[in-house]
Short mmCIF file of C-alpha atoms and ligand atoms in Angstrom, two decimals:
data_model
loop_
_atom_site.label_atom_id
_atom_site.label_comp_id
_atom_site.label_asym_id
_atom_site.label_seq_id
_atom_site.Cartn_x
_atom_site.Cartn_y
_atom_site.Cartn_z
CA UNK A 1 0.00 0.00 0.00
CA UNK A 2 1.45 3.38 -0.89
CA UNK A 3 2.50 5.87 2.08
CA UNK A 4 0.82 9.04 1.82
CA UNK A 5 2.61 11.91 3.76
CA UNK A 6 2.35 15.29 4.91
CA UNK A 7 4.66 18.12 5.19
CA UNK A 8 3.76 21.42 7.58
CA UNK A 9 5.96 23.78 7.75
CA UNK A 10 7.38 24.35 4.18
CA UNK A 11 9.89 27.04 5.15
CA UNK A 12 14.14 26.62 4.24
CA UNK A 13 14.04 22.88 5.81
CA UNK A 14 10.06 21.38 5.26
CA UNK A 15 10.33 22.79 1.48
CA UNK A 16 13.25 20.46 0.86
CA UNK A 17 11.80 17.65 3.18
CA UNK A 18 8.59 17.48 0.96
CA UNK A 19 10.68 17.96 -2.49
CA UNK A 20 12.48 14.89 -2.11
CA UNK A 21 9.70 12.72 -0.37
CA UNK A 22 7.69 13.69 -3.52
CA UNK A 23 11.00 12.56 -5.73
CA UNK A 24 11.05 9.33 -3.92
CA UNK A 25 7.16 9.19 -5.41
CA UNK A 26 5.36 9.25 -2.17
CA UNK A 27 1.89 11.20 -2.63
CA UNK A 28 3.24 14.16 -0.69
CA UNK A 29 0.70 17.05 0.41
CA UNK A 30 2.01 20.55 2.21
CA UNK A 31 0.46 22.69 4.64
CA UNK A 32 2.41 26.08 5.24
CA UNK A 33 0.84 29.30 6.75
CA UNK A 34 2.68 31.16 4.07
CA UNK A 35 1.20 30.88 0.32
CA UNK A 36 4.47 31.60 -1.27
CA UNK A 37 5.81 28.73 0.64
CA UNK A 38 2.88 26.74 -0.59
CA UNK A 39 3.40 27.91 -4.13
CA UNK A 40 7.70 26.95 -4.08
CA UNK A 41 6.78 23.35 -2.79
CA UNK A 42 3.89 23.20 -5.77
CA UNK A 43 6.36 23.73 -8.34
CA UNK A 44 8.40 20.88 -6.83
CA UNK A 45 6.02 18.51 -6.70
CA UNK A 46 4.05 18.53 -3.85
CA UNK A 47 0.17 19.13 -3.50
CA UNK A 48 -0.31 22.08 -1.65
CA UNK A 49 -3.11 22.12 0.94
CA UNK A 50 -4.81 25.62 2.79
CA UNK A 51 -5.83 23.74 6.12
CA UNK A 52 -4.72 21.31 8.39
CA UNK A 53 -8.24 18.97 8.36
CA UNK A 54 -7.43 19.22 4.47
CA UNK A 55 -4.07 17.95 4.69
CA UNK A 56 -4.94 15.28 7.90
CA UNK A 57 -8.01 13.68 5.64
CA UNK A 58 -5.59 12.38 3.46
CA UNK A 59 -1.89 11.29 4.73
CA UNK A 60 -0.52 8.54 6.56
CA UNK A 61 2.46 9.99 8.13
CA UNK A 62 3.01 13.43 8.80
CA UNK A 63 6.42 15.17 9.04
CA UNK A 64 6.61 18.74 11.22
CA UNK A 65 9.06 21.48 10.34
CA UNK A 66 8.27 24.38 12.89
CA UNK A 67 10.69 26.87 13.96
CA UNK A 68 9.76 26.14 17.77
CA UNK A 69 8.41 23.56 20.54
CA UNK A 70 5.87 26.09 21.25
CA UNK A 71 5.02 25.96 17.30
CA UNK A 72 4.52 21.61 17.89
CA UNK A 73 2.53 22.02 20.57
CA UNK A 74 0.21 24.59 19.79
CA UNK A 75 -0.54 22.63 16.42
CA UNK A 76 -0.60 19.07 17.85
CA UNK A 77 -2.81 20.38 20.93
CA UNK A 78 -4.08 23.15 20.35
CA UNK A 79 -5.74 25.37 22.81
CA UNK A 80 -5.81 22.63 24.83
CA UNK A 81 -2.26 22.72 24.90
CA UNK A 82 -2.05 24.88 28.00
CA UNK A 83 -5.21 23.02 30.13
CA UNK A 84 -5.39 19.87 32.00
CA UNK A 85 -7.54 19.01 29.56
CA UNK A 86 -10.41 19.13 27.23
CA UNK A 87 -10.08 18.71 23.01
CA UNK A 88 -9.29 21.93 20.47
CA UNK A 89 -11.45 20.70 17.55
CA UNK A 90 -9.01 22.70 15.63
CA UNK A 91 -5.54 21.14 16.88
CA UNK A 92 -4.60 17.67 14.91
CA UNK A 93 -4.87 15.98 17.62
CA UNK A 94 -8.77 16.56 17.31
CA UNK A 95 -8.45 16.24 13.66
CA UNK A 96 -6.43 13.02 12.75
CA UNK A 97 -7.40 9.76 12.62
CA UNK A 98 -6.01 7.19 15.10
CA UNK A 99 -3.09 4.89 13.48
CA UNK A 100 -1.33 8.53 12.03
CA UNK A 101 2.58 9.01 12.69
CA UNK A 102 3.84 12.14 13.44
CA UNK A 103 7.55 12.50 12.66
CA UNK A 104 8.50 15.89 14.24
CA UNK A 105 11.75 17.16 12.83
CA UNK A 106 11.50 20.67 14.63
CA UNK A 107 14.38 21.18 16.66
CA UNK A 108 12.36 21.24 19.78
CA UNK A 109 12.55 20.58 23.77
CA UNK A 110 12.56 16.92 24.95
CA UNK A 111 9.58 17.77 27.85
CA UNK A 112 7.31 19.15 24.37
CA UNK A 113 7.96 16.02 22.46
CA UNK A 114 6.90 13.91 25.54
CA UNK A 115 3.98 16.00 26.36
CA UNK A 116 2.48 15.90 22.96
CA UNK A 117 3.13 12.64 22.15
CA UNK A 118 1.49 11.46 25.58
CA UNK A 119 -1.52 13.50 24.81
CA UNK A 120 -1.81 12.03 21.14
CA UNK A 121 -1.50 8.68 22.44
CA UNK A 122 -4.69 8.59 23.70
CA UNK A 123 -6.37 9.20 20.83
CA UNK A 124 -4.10 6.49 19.10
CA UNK A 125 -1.81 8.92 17.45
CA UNK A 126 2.32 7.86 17.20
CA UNK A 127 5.28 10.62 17.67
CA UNK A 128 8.29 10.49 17.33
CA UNK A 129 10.97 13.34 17.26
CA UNK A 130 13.66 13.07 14.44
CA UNK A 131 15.48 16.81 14.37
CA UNK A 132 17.92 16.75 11.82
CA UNK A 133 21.29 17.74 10.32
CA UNK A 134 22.60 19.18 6.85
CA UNK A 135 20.84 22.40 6.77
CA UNK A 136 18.35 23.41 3.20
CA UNK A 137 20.63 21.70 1.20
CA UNK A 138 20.71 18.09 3.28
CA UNK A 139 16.76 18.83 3.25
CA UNK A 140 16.51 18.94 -0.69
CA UNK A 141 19.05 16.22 -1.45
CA UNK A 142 17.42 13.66 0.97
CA UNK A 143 20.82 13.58 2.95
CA UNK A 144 20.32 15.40 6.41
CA UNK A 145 21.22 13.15 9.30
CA UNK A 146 18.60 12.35 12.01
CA UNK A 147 18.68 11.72 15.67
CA UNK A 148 15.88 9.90 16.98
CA UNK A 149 13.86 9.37 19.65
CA UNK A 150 11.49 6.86 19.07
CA UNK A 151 9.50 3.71 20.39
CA UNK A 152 11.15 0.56 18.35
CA UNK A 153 7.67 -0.61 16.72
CA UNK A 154 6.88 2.86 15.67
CA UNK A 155 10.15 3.78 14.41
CA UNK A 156 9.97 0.60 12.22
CA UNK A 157 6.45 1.60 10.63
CA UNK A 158 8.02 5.13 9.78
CA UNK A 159 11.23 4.07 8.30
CA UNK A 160 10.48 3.58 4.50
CA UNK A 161 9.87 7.32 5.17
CA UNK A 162 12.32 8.42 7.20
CA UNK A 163 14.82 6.36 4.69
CA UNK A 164 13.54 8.80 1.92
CA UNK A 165 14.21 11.78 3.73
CA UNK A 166 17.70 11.36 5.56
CA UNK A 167 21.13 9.80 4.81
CA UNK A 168 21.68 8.74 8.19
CA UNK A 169 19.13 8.11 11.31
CA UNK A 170 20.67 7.49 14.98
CA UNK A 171 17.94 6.17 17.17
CA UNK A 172 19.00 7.68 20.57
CA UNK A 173 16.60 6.55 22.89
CA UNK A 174 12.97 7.05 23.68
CA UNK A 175 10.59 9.78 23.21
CA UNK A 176 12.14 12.98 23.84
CA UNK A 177 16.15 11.92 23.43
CA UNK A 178 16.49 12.94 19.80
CA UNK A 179 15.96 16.78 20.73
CA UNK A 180 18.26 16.02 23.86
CA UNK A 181 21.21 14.58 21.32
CA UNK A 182 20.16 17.56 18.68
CA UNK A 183 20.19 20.21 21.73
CA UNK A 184 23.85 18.98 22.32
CA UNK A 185 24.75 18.70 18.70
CA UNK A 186 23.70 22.28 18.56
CA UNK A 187 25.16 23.77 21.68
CA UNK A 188 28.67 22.16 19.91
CA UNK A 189 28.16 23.89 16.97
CA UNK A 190 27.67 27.18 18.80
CA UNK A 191 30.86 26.65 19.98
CA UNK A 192 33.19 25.77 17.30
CA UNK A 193 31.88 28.34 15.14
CA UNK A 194 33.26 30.90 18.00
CA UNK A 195 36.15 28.94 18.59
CA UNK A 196 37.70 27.92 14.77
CA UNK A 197 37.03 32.07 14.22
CA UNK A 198 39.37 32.76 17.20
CA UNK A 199 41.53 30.15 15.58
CA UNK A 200 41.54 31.85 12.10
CA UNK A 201 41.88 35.35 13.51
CA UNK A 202 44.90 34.53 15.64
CA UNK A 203 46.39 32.39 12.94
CA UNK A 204 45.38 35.19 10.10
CA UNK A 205 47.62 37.31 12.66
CA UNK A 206 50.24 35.28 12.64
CA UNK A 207 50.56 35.35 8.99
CA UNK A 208 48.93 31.82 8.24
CA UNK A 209 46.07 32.87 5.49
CA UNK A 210 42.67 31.66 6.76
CA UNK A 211 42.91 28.61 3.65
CA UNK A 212 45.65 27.37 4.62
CA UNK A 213 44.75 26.98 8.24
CA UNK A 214 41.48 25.30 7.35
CA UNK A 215 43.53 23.09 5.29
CA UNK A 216 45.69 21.93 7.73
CA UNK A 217 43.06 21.57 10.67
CA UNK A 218 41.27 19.62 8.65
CA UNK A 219 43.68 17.40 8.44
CA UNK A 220 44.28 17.69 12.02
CA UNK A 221 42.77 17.07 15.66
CA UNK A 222 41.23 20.78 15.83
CA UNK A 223 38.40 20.21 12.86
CA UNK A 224 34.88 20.45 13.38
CA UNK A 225 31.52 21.00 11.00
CA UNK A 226 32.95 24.59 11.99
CA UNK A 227 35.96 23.85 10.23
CA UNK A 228 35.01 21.92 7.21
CA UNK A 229 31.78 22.70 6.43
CA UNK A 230 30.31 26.01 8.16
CA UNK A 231 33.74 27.82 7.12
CA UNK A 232 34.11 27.19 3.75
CA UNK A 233 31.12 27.27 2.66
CA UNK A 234 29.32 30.30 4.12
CA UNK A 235 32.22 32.33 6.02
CA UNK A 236 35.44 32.66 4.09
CA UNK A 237 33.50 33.57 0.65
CA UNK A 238 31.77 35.44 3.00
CA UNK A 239 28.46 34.49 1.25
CA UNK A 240 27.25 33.97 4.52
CA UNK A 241 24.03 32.19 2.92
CA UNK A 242 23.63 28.88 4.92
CA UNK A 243 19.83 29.03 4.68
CA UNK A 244 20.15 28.62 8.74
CA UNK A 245 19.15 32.10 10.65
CA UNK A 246 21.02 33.79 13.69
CA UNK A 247 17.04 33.62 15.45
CA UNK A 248 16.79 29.66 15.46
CA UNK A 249 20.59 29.14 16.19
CA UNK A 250 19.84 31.23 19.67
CA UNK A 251 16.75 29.66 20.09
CA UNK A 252 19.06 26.37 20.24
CA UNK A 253 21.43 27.92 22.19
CA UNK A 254 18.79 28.87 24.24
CA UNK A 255 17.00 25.70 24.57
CA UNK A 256 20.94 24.23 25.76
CA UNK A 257 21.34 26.47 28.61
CA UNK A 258 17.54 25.51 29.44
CA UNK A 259 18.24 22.22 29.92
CA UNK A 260 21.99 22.63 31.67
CA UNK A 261 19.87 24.35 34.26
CA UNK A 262 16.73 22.16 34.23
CA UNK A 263 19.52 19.40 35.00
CA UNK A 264 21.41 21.87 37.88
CA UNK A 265 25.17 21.58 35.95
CA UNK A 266 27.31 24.15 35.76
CA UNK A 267 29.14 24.38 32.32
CA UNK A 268 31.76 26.82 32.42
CA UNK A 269 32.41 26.74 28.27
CA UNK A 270 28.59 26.29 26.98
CA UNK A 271 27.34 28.92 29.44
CA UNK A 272 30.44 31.48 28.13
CA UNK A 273 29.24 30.72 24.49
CA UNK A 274 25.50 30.85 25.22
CA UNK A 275 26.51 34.61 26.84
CA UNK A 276 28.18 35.71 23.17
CA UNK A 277 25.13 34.60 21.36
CA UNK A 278 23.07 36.58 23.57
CA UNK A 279 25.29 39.61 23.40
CA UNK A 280 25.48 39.64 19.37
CA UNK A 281 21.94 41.10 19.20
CA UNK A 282 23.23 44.15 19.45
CA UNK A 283 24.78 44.16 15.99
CA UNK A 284 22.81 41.29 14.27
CA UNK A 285 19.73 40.91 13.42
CA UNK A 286 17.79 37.21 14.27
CA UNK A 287 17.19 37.34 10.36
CA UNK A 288 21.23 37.07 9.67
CA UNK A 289 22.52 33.97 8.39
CA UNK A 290 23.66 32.36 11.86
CA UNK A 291 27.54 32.03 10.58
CA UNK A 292 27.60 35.50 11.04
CA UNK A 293 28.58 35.44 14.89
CA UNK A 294 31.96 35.31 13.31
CA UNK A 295 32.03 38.52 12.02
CA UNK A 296 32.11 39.64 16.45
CA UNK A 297 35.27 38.03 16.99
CA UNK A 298 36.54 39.85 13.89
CA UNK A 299 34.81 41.89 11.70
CA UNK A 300 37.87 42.81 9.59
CA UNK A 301 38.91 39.41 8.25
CA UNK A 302 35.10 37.76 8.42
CA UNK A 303 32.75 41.42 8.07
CA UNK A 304 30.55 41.12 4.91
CA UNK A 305 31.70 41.13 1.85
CA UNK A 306 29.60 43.62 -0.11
P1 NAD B 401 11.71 28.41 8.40
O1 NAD B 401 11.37 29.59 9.22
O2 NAD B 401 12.39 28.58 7.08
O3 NAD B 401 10.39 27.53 8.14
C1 NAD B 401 9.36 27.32 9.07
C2 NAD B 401 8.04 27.31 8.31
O4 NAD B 401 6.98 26.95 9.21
C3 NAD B 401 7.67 28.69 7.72
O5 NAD B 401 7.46 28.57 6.32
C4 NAD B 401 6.38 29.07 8.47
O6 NAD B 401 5.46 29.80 7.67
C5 NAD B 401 5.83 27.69 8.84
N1 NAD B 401 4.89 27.68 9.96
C6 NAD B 401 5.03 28.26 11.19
N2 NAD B 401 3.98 27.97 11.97
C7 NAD B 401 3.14 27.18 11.21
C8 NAD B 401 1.89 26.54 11.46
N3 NAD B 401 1.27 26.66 12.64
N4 NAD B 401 1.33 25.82 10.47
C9 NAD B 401 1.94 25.69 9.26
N5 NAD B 401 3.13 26.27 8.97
C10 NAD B 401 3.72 27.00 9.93
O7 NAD B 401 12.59 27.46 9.37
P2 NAD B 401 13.62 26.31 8.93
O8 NAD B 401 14.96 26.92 8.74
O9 NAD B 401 13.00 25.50 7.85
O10 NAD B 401 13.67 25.47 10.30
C11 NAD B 401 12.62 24.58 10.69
C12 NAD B 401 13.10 23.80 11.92
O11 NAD B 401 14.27 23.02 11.55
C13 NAD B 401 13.55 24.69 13.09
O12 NAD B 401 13.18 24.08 14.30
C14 NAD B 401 15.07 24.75 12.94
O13 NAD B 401 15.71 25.01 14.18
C15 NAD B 401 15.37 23.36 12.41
N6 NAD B 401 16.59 23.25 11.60
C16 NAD B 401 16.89 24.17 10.65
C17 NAD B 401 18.06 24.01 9.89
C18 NAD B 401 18.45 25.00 8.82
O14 NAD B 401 19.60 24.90 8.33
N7 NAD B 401 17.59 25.91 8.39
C19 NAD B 401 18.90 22.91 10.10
C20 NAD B 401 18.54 21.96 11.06
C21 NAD B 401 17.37 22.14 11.82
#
């Protein structure tokens, strides 16, 4: 029988999700608040719907892509989201039908991905959270990575999907551990971005040219998807156009020094990286490509290039 899936959210990520699920010949349908998102994922492929009962009537699995938890829960649970109980008629937990999967690839917190997939449970509704790796370009190419968390039998039924959508899939645990191994992926990323940029300045100093020191720590112990990915793809071209924005990379940091609290640890390095993030809003903007935190540890060699 042929999978029929559902994509909502069809911003730099859910676009590309729902372009290659529809490449892989899945019936794909997409539900974005934004009509010129729904138009882009038309053109590639994918049915475009204008409501959620639309899209729910028809699909088998459905795959989130919303900037935030709060996004997930509010759609999943609606107004209900926030009571002890009672049903939103308008949330899709109201409006799907009981044997539905719900692959959320938000980068979310653990606690939301529990909550809502408790609360869909009883109505015989399976989540699982699946935040991803690779950025727009992993998205449209079908090669992001995944970590999972995920009840076994569940994870099984959604695999010929999550197959077509990802390169590689870590299942990490249960319900609620793929956004705890994302959270950390994240708060690492945060930091080598800061810390290969202190590299390059110091080395640029030195008189080692920013090429050549990628170069060599890429070949070394000091590389990191700061050194051979982030930096020459977005930074030293200064392109700066990862399809990734400064907003969601602090709400990640953000969600990281959430749960180093929630968990009472003191982290001397994540907390002193999670403090820079916060401090560039004063010069940039949430809408700035996220590599740009670069450009505060030294906006001669890394400032824009136009
Ligand atoms: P985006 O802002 O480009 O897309 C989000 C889309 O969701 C938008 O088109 C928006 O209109 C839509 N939306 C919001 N609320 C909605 C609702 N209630 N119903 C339907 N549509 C709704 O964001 P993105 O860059 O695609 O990121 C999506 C998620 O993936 C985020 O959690 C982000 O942290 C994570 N992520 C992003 C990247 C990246 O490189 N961009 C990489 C890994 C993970």
């Amino acid at each position: 029988m042929t999978t029929t899936v559902g994509v909502i959210g069809l911003g730099n990520m859910g676009g590309g999700m729902a372009a290659t699920l529809a490449r892989h010949d899945f019936p794909v349908f997409g539900f974005d608040l934004s009509q010129a998102a729904r138009d882009k994922a038309a053109a590639a492929g994918v049915i475009p719907v204008s409501s959620l009962a639309e899209l729910l009537d028809r699909i088998d699995v459905v795959i989130l892509s919303l900037p935030k938890a709060e996004h997930v829960e509010q759609l999943c649970l609606g107004k209900a989201a926030g009571q002890a109980n009672g049903l939103d008629a308008s949330s899709l937990m109201a409006l799907a039908r009981p044997g539905l999967i719900v692959i959320d690839t938000t980068t979310s917190t653990p606690e939301t991905s529990r909550k809502v997939a408790a609360a869909l449970a009883t109505r015989g509704i399976d989540f699982i959270d699946a935040p991803v790796s690779g950025g727009p370009k992993g998205a449209a190419s079908g090669s992001m990575s995944m970590v999972i968390g995920a009840e076994e039998e569940v994870l099984a039924r959604a695999m010929p999907v999550l197959e077509a959508m990802s390169g590689s899939r870590v299942h990490v645990g249960s319900c609620g551990a793929g956004n705890v191994a994302k959270i950390a992926n994240n708060m690492l990323a945060a930091c080598h971005l800061i810390s290969t940029a202190e590299a390059v300045s110091m080395a640029a100093k030195a008189g080692v040219s920013p090429e050549k020191l990628l170069e060599g720590l890429n070949a070394g112990s000091g590389r990191s998807g700061a050194s051979q990915v982030m930096f020459p793809s977005w930074v030293i071209n200064k392109a700066f156009d990862s399809g990734f924005t400064m907003g969601l990379m602090r709400k990640d940091v953000g969600l990281a020094s959430d749960l180093t609290a929630e968990l009472g640890l003191a982290l001397p390095l994540s907390s002193t990286v999670a403090q820079l993030w916060d401090e560039s809003r004063a010069t940039l903007d949430d809408s700035e490509d996220f590599c740009a935190i670069v450009q505060r540890t030294d906006p001669t060699l890394f400032g824009h290039g136009e």
